[in-house]
Amino acid sequence: MSDHFKVIGVSSAGKELEEVKQDEAIDVVPIEMSRKITPLQDIKSLRNMYKFLKKERPQIVHTHTPKAGIVGMLAARLAGVPHRLHTVAGLPLMEATGVKRKVLDFVEKLTYLSATGVYPNSKGLYDFILQNNYTSKEKLKVIGQGSSNGINTTFFSPDQVNVDQKQLLKKELNIEDSDLVFVFVGRLVGDKGINELVKAFTEMHQEKNLERNSKLLLVGPLETELDPLYPETLREIENNKNIIITGFQKDVRPYFAISDALVFPSYREGFPNVVMQAGAMGLPSIVSDINGCNEIIIEDENGTIVPVKNVEKLQKAMEKILIDSEYYNRLKKNARSMIQSRYEQSVIWNALLNEYKTLLKEK
C-alpha cells in the first residue's frame, strides 16, 4: 500500500512497532491501547487517537483487532474521516458469556456503527456477524476468498530451508529422523486449544503401543495473564520429553520444515495465517471446526477437521496421521498447491488495493 499511499502505522508502543517501521519503511505513531476491558484507559486512547486523526486528516483509516477497532473507528468518525474500514479477524466475544458477552456485543456493534465498511476475513465470520445483527449486510464484504493478508508462497516454501538447517535444528531440539513431528504455532493459551492438544498427544502415547514415535513441537510465547493454561498442562509440557517448547520465533519456517503436520485446535479464529503458512510449507493440518480453519482445510484433501474442545476426536486424528502413511502422503501432496491456488498474497493485496481505489473514486 505504501507504493500507492502515504501509510502511517498506529499501535501501542514497543519493539514490534519499531520493527514494522524498519521492515515496511513507513512512519509509525505509538498510541497506547489496552488489550483488556479498561474504560478509563480506553477513553484516554480514544482522545489521543482523535487528536492524531484531526491533525493528520487521513482519507482512510483501516483498523484491525477489537480494541483498535472501537478506538480507531469511533475516533475516525468523530474526526470526520470519510473512509472508516474495519477488518474482523476473529471475535473474542465468541467465548464470552453473561455480562462480559453483553459488553463485548455492545462494543462490536458500536465499532461497526462507526465504520463505513466492515471486512470479515472469512465467510464464517460474515455469517456470524449477520446472525447476531451486529450490522447490516450492505456494510459487509469479504475480500477475495478470505484472509486479511494472504500468504506469500515464495517466502513460505519448503525450498527456503536447506537440509543442513533442518538437521542442525533437529539436533538442537533432540528430534530423531524417525520421529513424526506434530507442530503448533501460536500463542500458548487456553483458547488456542493447547490444553486439549497436550492431553490428546499424551493419551495417544499412553494408550497405544505405537510402532513410531512422535514429538509435539510448540512454537510460540507462553502467556500467563489473559488466558493461562491449566496447571496440569504446564506440568505435562515440562515433564514430557516428547513435548518441545521453543518460545516465540520471528521466523517459523525452519520449525515447519522439520515438522510433518500442523495441529491447530483453536476455539475461535478469523482466518488463521498459521494454517495457510503450514500448507504453503507442504504440511497437512488437523484443525478445529471453526471459522477460517474449515475454509482453508478441505476434509481428507489437505487435512482433517475435528470438533472444538474434543480431545478424543483430536487424538484419533493425530493417530491416523501417525499410523496411516498412505492417508498422510495424500494430504501432504495436496497441501501446498491448495494454498497457492486460493490464497496467494498478491491476489489479496490487489483486491484490497482495488477496494481502496474504488472507495476514493466514489467520493
JSON list of C-alpha atoms in Angstrom, two decimals, residues 47-221:
[
{"chain": "A", "resi": 47, "resn": "ARG", "atom": "CA", "xyz": [-8.81, 11.06, 22.97]},
{"chain": "A", "resi": 48, "resn": "ASN", "atom": "CA", "xyz": [-5.23, 10.54, 21.75]},
{"chain": "A", "resi": 49, "resn": "MET", "atom": "CA", "xyz": [-6.43, 8.82, 18.57]},
{"chain": "A", "resi": 50, "resn": "TYR", "atom": "CA", "xyz": [-8.90, 11.61, 17.86]},
{"chain": "A", "resi": 51, "resn": "LYS", "atom": "CA", "xyz": [-6.20, 14.30, 18.26]},
{"chain": "A", "resi": 52, "resn": "PHE", "atom": "CA", "xyz": [-3.86, 12.37, 15.96]},
{"chain": "A", "resi": 53, "resn": "LEU", "atom": "CA", "xyz": [-6.51, 11.90, 13.25]},
{"chain": "A", "resi": 54, "resn": "LYS", "atom": "CA", "xyz": [-7.63, 15.54, 13.40]},
{"chain": "A", "resi": 55, "resn": "LYS", "atom": "CA", "xyz": [-4.01, 16.54, 12.84]},
{"chain": "A", "resi": 56, "resn": "GLU", "atom": "CA", "xyz": [-3.29, 14.07, 10.01]},
{"chain": "A", "resi": 57, "resn": "ARG", "atom": "CA", "xyz": [-6.71, 14.25, 8.28]},
{"chain": "A", "resi": 58, "resn": "PRO", "atom": "CA", "xyz": [-6.39, 10.86, 6.50]},
{"chain": "A", "resi": 59, "resn": "GLN", "atom": "CA", "xyz": [-8.72, 9.73, 3.72]},
{"chain": "A", "resi": 60, "resn": "ILE", "atom": "CA", "xyz": [-8.78, 6.14, 5.02]},
{"chain": "A", "resi": 61, "resn": "VAL", "atom": "CA", "xyz": [-8.49, 4.65, 8.48]},
{"chain": "A", "resi": 62, "resn": "HIS", "atom": "CA", "xyz": [-8.33, 0.84, 8.46]},
{"chain": "A", "resi": 63, "resn": "THR", "atom": "CA", "xyz": [-8.36, -0.92, 11.83]},
{"chain": "A", "resi": 64, "resn": "HIS", "atom": "CA", "xyz": [-7.59, -4.49, 12.93]},
{"chain": "A", "resi": 65, "resn": "THR", "atom": "CA", "xyz": [-8.30, -6.20, 16.31]},
{"chain": "A", "resi": 66, "resn": "PRO", "atom": "CA", "xyz": [-11.32, -5.46, 18.54]},
{"chain": "A", "resi": 67, "resn": "LYS", "atom": "CA", "xyz": [-9.69, -2.80, 20.74]},
{"chain": "A", "resi": 68, "resn": "ALA", "atom": "CA", "xyz": [-8.03, -0.92, 17.87]},
{"chain": "A", "resi": 69, "resn": "GLY", "atom": "CA", "xyz": [-11.37, -1.24, 16.09]},
{"chain": "A", "resi": 70, "resn": "ILE", "atom": "CA", "xyz": [-13.50, 0.50, 18.72]},
{"chain": "A", "resi": 71, "resn": "VAL", "atom": "CA", "xyz": [-10.87, 3.17, 19.45]},
{"chain": "A", "resi": 72, "resn": "GLY", "atom": "CA", "xyz": [-9.92, 3.75, 15.81]},
{"chain": "A", "resi": 73, "resn": "MET", "atom": "CA", "xyz": [-13.40, 3.68, 14.29]},
{"chain": "A", "resi": 74, "resn": "LEU", "atom": "CA", "xyz": [-15.00, 5.89, 16.95]},
{"chain": "A", "resi": 75, "resn": "ALA", "atom": "CA", "xyz": [-12.12, 8.40, 16.81]},
{"chain": "A", "resi": 76, "resn": "ALA", "atom": "CA", "xyz": [-12.19, 8.39, 12.98]},
{"chain": "A", "resi": 77, "resn": "ARG", "atom": "CA", "xyz": [-15.93, 9.06, 12.96]},
{"chain": "A", "resi": 78, "resn": "LEU", "atom": "CA", "xyz": [-15.59, 11.93, 15.43]},
{"chain": "A", "resi": 79, "resn": "ALA", "atom": "CA", "xyz": [-12.68, 13.33, 13.39]},
{"chain": "A", "resi": 80, "resn": "GLY", "atom": "CA", "xyz": [-14.68, 13.20, 10.16]},
{"chain": "A", "resi": 81, "resn": "VAL", "atom": "CA", "xyz": [-12.53, 10.66, 8.31]},
{"chain": "A", "resi": 82, "resn": "PRO", "atom": "CA", "xyz": [-14.51, 9.77, 5.13]},
{"chain": "A", "resi": 83, "resn": "HIS", "atom": "CA", "xyz": [-13.50, 6.09, 4.81]},
{"chain": "A", "resi": 84, "resn": "ARG", "atom": "CA", "xyz": [-13.55, 4.13, 8.06]},
{"chain": "A", "resi": 85, "resn": "LEU", "atom": "CA", "xyz": [-12.76, 0.46, 7.43]},
{"chain": "A", "resi": 86, "resn": "HIS", "atom": "CA", "xyz": [-12.55, -2.32, 10.00]},
{"chain": "A", "resi": 87, "resn": "THR", "atom": "CA", "xyz": [-11.28, -5.86, 9.38]},
{"chain": "A", "resi": 88, "resn": "VAL", "atom": "CA", "xyz": [-12.75, -8.57, 11.61]},
{"chain": "A", "resi": 89, "resn": "ALA", "atom": "CA", "xyz": [-10.16, -11.30, 12.10]},
{"chain": "A", "resi": 90, "resn": "GLY", "atom": "CA", "xyz": [-11.65, -13.28, 14.96]},
{"chain": "A", "resi": 91, "resn": "LEU", "atom": "CA", "xyz": [-14.06, -12.39, 17.75]},
{"chain": "A", "resi": 92, "resn": "PRO", "atom": "CA", "xyz": [-13.02, -12.98, 21.40]},
{"chain": "A", "resi": 93, "resn": "LEU", "atom": "CA", "xyz": [-16.69, -12.50, 22.37]},
{"chain": "A", "resi": 94, "resn": "MET", "atom": "CA", "xyz": [-17.49, -15.91, 20.88]},
{"chain": "A", "resi": 95, "resn": "GLU", "atom": "CA", "xyz": [-16.11, -17.47, 24.08]},
{"chain": "A", "resi": 96, "resn": "ALA", "atom": "CA", "xyz": [-17.61, -14.87, 26.46]},
{"chain": "A", "resi": 97, "resn": "THR", "atom": "CA", "xyz": [-20.81, -15.30, 28.49]},
{"chain": "A", "resi": 98, "resn": "GLY", "atom": "CA", "xyz": [-23.03, -13.27, 30.81]},
{"chain": "A", "resi": 99, "resn": "VAL", "atom": "CA", "xyz": [-22.34, -9.58, 31.41]},
{"chain": "A", "resi": 100, "resn": "LYS", "atom": "CA", "xyz": [-18.98, -9.73, 29.64]},
{"chain": "A", "resi": 101, "resn": "ARG", "atom": "CA", "xyz": [-20.66, -11.03, 26.47]},
{"chain": "A", "resi": 102, "resn": "LYS", "atom": "CA", "xyz": [-23.23, -8.21, 26.59]},
{"chain": "A", "resi": 103, "resn": "VAL", "atom": "CA", "xyz": [-20.48, -5.61, 26.97]},
{"chain": "A", "resi": 104, "resn": "LEU", "atom": "CA", "xyz": [-18.49, -7.07, 24.08]},
{"chain": "A", "resi": 105, "resn": "ASP", "atom": "CA", "xyz": [-21.61, -7.31, 21.89]},
{"chain": "A", "resi": 106, "resn": "PHE", "atom": "CA", "xyz": [-22.27, -3.61, 22.51]},
{"chain": "A", "resi": 107, "resn": "VAL", "atom": "CA", "xyz": [-18.66, -2.67, 21.70]},
{"chain": "A", "resi": 108, "resn": "GLU", "atom": "CA", "xyz": [-18.76, -4.68, 18.48]},
{"chain": "A", "resi": 109, "resn": "LYS", "atom": "CA", "xyz": [-22.00, -3.03, 17.35]},
{"chain": "A", "resi": 110, "resn": "LEU", "atom": "CA", "xyz": [-20.61, 0.42, 18.16]},
{"chain": "A", "resi": 111, "resn": "THR", "atom": "CA", "xyz": [-17.46, -0.34, 16.17]},
{"chain": "A", "resi": 112, "resn": "TYR", "atom": "CA", "xyz": [-19.47, -1.37, 13.11]},
{"chain": "A", "resi": 113, "resn": "LEU", "atom": "CA", "xyz": [-21.84, 1.59, 13.51]},
{"chain": "A", "resi": 114, "resn": "SER", "atom": "CA", "xyz": [-18.84, 3.93, 13.43]},
{"chain": "A", "resi": 115, "resn": "ALA", "atom": "CA", "xyz": [-17.32, 2.20, 10.40]},
{"chain": "A", "resi": 116, "resn": "THR", "atom": "CA", "xyz": [-18.30, 2.84, 6.78]},
{"chain": "A", "resi": 117, "resn": "GLY", "atom": "CA", "xyz": [-17.16, -0.66, 5.76]},
{"chain": "A", "resi": 118, "resn": "VAL", "atom": "CA", "xyz": [-16.67, -3.91, 7.70]},
{"chain": "A", "resi": 119, "resn": "TYR", "atom": "CA", "xyz": [-14.48, -6.70, 6.27]},
{"chain": "A", "resi": 120, "resn": "PRO", "atom": "CA", "xyz": [-14.79, -10.10, 7.96]},
{"chain": "A", "resi": 121, "resn": "ASN", "atom": "CA", "xyz": [-11.82, -12.13, 6.82]},
{"chain": "A", "resi": 122, "resn": "SER", "atom": "CA", "xyz": [-13.78, -15.36, 6.42]},
{"chain": "A", "resi": 123, "resn": "LYS", "atom": "CA", "xyz": [-17.20, -16.39, 5.17]},
{"chain": "A", "resi": 124, "resn": "GLY", "atom": "CA", "xyz": [-17.93, -17.93, 8.56]},
{"chain": "A", "resi": 125, "resn": "LEU", "atom": "CA", "xyz": [-17.37, -14.60, 10.33]},
{"chain": "A", "resi": 126, "resn": "TYR", "atom": "CA", "xyz": [-19.53, -12.86, 7.72]},
{"chain": "A", "resi": 127, "resn": "ASP", "atom": "CA", "xyz": [-22.42, -15.21, 8.56]},
{"chain": "A", "resi": 128, "resn": "PHE", "atom": "CA", "xyz": [-21.84, -14.88, 12.33]},
{"chain": "A", "resi": 129, "resn": "ILE", "atom": "CA", "xyz": [-21.98, -11.08, 12.15]},
{"chain": "A", "resi": 130, "resn": "LEU", "atom": "CA", "xyz": [-25.27, -11.15, 10.24]},
{"chain": "A", "resi": 131, "resn": "GLN", "atom": "CA", "xyz": [-26.81, -13.80, 12.51]},
{"chain": "A", "resi": 132, "resn": "ASN", "atom": "CA", "xyz": [-26.05, -11.65, 15.57]},
{"chain": "A", "resi": 133, "resn": "ASN", "atom": "CA", "xyz": [-27.31, -8.44, 13.93]},
{"chain": "A", "resi": 134, "resn": "TYR", "atom": "CA", "xyz": [-24.07, -6.54, 14.55]},
{"chain": "A", "resi": 135, "resn": "THR", "atom": "CA", "xyz": [-24.50, -4.56, 11.35]},
{"chain": "A", "resi": 136, "resn": "SER", "atom": "CA", "xyz": [-26.34, -4.50, 8.01]},
{"chain": "A", "resi": 137, "resn": "LYS", "atom": "CA", "xyz": [-25.43, -6.65, 5.04]},
{"chain": "A", "resi": 138, "resn": "GLU", "atom": "CA", "xyz": [-24.65, -3.52, 3.00]},
{"chain": "A", "resi": 139, "resn": "LYS", "atom": "CA", "xyz": [-21.62, -2.73, 5.15]},
{"chain": "A", "resi": 140, "resn": "LEU", "atom": "CA", "xyz": [-20.10, -6.23, 4.95]},
{"chain": "A", "resi": 141, "resn": "LYS", "atom": "CA", "xyz": [-17.65, -7.61, 2.41]},
{"chain": "A", "resi": 142, "resn": "VAL", "atom": "CA", "xyz": [-15.14, -10.48, 2.30]},
{"chain": "A", "resi": 143, "resn": "ILE", "atom": "CA", "xyz": [-12.00, -9.58, 0.33]},
{"chain": "A", "resi": 144, "resn": "GLY", "atom": "CA", "xyz": [-11.07, -12.35, -2.14]},
{"chain": "A", "resi": 145, "resn": "GLN", "atom": "CA", "xyz": [-11.68, -15.81, -0.72]},
{"chain": "A", "resi": 146, "resn": "GLY", "atom": "CA", "xyz": [-10.84, -14.71, 2.80]},
{"chain": "A", "resi": 147, "resn": "SER", "atom": "CA", "xyz": [-7.74, -13.86, 4.86]},
{"chain": "A", "resi": 148, "resn": "SER", "atom": "CA", "xyz": [-6.52, -10.45, 6.00]},
{"chain": "A", "resi": 149, "resn": "ASN", "atom": "CA", "xyz": [-3.22, -10.56, 4.15]},
{"chain": "A", "resi": 150, "resn": "GLY", "atom": "CA", "xyz": [-2.98, -13.74, 2.08]},
{"chain": "A", "resi": 151, "resn": "ILE", "atom": "CA", "xyz": [0.20, -15.79, 2.09]},
{"chain": "A", "resi": 152, "resn": "ASN", "atom": "CA", "xyz": [3.49, -15.24, 0.30]},
{"chain": "A", "resi": 153, "resn": "THR", "atom": "CA", "xyz": [4.07, -18.75, -1.04]},
{"chain": "A", "resi": 154, "resn": "THR", "atom": "CA", "xyz": [7.55, -17.85, -2.29]},
{"chain": "A", "resi": 155, "resn": "PHE", "atom": "CA", "xyz": [8.61, -16.89, 1.23]},
{"chain": "A", "resi": 156, "resn": "PHE", "atom": "CA", "xyz": [6.71, -19.75, 2.86]},
{"chain": "A", "resi": 157, "resn": "SER", "atom": "CA", "xyz": [8.13, -22.58, 0.80]},
{"chain": "A", "resi": 158, "resn": "PRO", "atom": "CA", "xyz": [9.96, -25.80, 1.70]},
{"chain": "A", "resi": 159, "resn": "ASP", "atom": "CA", "xyz": [12.75, -24.66, -0.63]},
{"chain": "A", "resi": 160, "resn": "GLN", "atom": "CA", "xyz": [13.59, -21.78, 1.74]},
{"chain": "A", "resi": 161, "resn": "VAL", "atom": "CA", "xyz": [15.07, -24.11, 4.38]},
{"chain": "A", "resi": 162, "resn": "ASN", "atom": "CA", "xyz": [18.01, -26.29, 3.36]},
{"chain": "A", "resi": 163, "resn": "VAL", "atom": "CA", "xyz": [18.92, -29.77, 4.61]},
{"chain": "A", "resi": 164, "resn": "ASP", "atom": "CA", "xyz": [21.78, -28.54, 6.83]},
{"chain": "A", "resi": 165, "resn": "GLN", "atom": "CA", "xyz": [19.49, -26.05, 8.58]},
{"chain": "A", "resi": 166, "resn": "LYS", "atom": "CA", "xyz": [16.94, -28.76, 9.25]},
{"chain": "A", "resi": 167, "resn": "GLN", "atom": "CA", "xyz": [19.47, -31.24, 10.60]},
{"chain": "A", "resi": 168, "resn": "LEU", "atom": "CA", "xyz": [21.02, -28.61, 12.87]},
{"chain": "A", "resi": 169, "resn": "LEU", "atom": "CA", "xyz": [17.63, -27.62, 14.28]},
{"chain": "A", "resi": 170, "resn": "LYS", "atom": "CA", "xyz": [16.57, -31.24, 14.79]},
{"chain": "A", "resi": 171, "resn": "LYS", "atom": "CA", "xyz": [19.78, -31.92, 16.69]},
{"chain": "A", "resi": 172, "resn": "GLU", "atom": "CA", "xyz": [19.26, -28.80, 18.82]},
{"chain": "A", "resi": 173, "resn": "LEU", "atom": "CA", "xyz": [15.70, -29.90, 19.71]},
{"chain": "A", "resi": 174, "resn": "ASN", "atom": "CA", "xyz": [16.59, -33.59, 20.16]},
{"chain": "A", "resi": 175, "resn": "ILE", "atom": "CA", "xyz": [14.35, -34.77, 17.31]},
{"chain": "A", "resi": 176, "resn": "GLU", "atom": "CA", "xyz": [15.24, -38.02, 15.56]},
{"chain": "A", "resi": 177, "resn": "ASP", "atom": "CA", "xyz": [14.78, -38.52, 11.81]},
{"chain": "A", "resi": 178, "resn": "SER", "atom": "CA", "xyz": [12.40, -41.38, 12.59]},
{"chain": "A", "resi": 179, "resn": "ASP", "atom": "CA", "xyz": [10.10, -39.16, 14.72]},
{"chain": "A", "resi": 180, "resn": "LEU", "atom": "CA", "xyz": [6.86, -37.85, 13.27]},
{"chain": "A", "resi": 181, "resn": "VAL", "atom": "CA", "xyz": [6.60, -34.23, 14.40]},
{"chain": "A", "resi": 182, "resn": "PHE", "atom": "CA", "xyz": [3.27, -32.53, 15.13]},
{"chain": "A", "resi": 183, "resn": "VAL", "atom": "CA", "xyz": [3.70, -28.75, 15.32]},
{"chain": "A", "resi": 184, "resn": "PHE", "atom": "CA", "xyz": [1.59, -25.98, 16.81]},
{"chain": "A", "resi": 185, "resn": "VAL", "atom": "CA", "xyz": [2.47, -22.34, 16.07]},
{"chain": "A", "resi": 186, "resn": "GLY", "atom": "CA", "xyz": [0.84, -19.51, 18.01]},
{"chain": "A", "resi": 187, "resn": "ARG", "atom": "CA", "xyz": [0.24, -18.18, 21.50]},
{"chain": "A", "resi": 188, "resn": "LEU", "atom": "CA", "xyz": [0.24, -20.93, 24.12]},
{"chain": "A", "resi": 189, "resn": "VAL", "atom": "CA", "xyz": [-3.07, -20.09, 25.78]},
{"chain": "A", "resi": 190, "resn": "GLY", "atom": "CA", "xyz": [-6.30, -21.86, 26.62]},
{"chain": "A", "resi": 191, "resn": "ASP", "atom": "CA", "xyz": [-8.45, -20.67, 23.73]},
{"chain": "A", "resi": 192, "resn": "LYS", "atom": "CA", "xyz": [-5.91, -21.93, 21.20]},
{"chain": "A", "resi": 193, "resn": "GLY", "atom": "CA", "xyz": [-6.79, -25.46, 22.35]},
{"chain": "A", "resi": 194, "resn": "ILE", "atom": "CA", "xyz": [-3.40, -26.18, 23.94]},
{"chain": "A", "resi": 195, "resn": "ASN", "atom": "CA", "xyz": [-4.91, -27.96, 26.97]},
{"chain": "A", "resi": 196, "resn": "GLU", "atom": "CA", "xyz": [-6.75, -30.36, 24.67]},
{"chain": "A", "resi": 197, "resn": "LEU", "atom": "CA", "xyz": [-3.76, -30.76, 22.36]},
{"chain": "A", "resi": 198, "resn": "VAL", "atom": "CA", "xyz": [-1.35, -31.71, 25.15]},
{"chain": "A", "resi": 199, "resn": "LYS", "atom": "CA", "xyz": [-3.89, -34.13, 26.65]},
{"chain": "A", "resi": 200, "resn": "ALA", "atom": "CA", "xyz": [-4.63, -35.78, 23.27]},
{"chain": "A", "resi": 201, "resn": "PHE", "atom": "CA", "xyz": [-0.93, -36.16, 22.50]},
{"chain": "A", "resi": 202, "resn": "THR", "atom": "CA", "xyz": [-0.14, -37.58, 25.94]},
{"chain": "A", "resi": 203, "resn": "GLU", "atom": "CA", "xyz": [-3.04, -40.05, 25.93]},
{"chain": "A", "resi": 204, "resn": "MET", "atom": "CA", "xyz": [-2.17, -41.21, 22.40]},
{"chain": "A", "resi": 205, "resn": "HIS", "atom": "CA", "xyz": [1.19, -42.44, 23.66]},
{"chain": "A", "resi": 206, "resn": "GLN", "atom": "CA", "xyz": [-0.15, -43.80, 26.94]},
{"chain": "A", "resi": 207, "resn": "GLU", "atom": "CA", "xyz": [-2.99, -45.83, 25.43]},
{"chain": "A", "resi": 208, "resn": "LYS", "atom": "CA", "xyz": [-1.37, -47.15, 22.26]},
{"chain": "A", "resi": 209, "resn": "ASN", "atom": "CA", "xyz": [1.63, -49.35, 21.65]},
{"chain": "A", "resi": 210, "resn": "LEU", "atom": "CA", "xyz": [2.68, -47.30, 18.66]},
{"chain": "A", "resi": 211, "resn": "GLU", "atom": "CA", "xyz": [5.36, -48.52, 16.27]},
{"chain": "A", "resi": 212, "resn": "ARG", "atom": "CA", "xyz": [6.50, -44.97, 15.51]},
{"chain": "A", "resi": 213, "resn": "ASN", "atom": "CA", "xyz": [7.41, -42.28, 18.00]},
{"chain": "A", "resi": 214, "resn": "SER", "atom": "CA", "xyz": [6.08, -38.74, 17.65]},
{"chain": "A", "resi": 215, "resn": "LYS", "atom": "CA", "xyz": [7.05, -35.37, 19.06]},
{"chain": "A", "resi": 216, "resn": "LEU", "atom": "CA", "xyz": [4.86, -32.34, 19.78]},
{"chain": "A", "resi": 217, "resn": "LEU", "atom": "CA", "xyz": [6.59, -29.06, 18.90]},
{"chain": "A", "resi": 218, "resn": "LEU", "atom": "CA", "xyz": [5.04, -25.96, 20.50]},
{"chain": "A", "resi": 219, "resn": "VAL", "atom": "CA", "xyz": [6.29, -22.79, 18.83]},
{"chain": "A", "resi": 220, "resn": "GLY", "atom": "CA", "xyz": [5.11, -19.59, 20.46]},
{"chain": "A", "resi": 221, "resn": "PRO", "atom": "CA", "xyz": [5.07, -17.49, 23.62]}
]
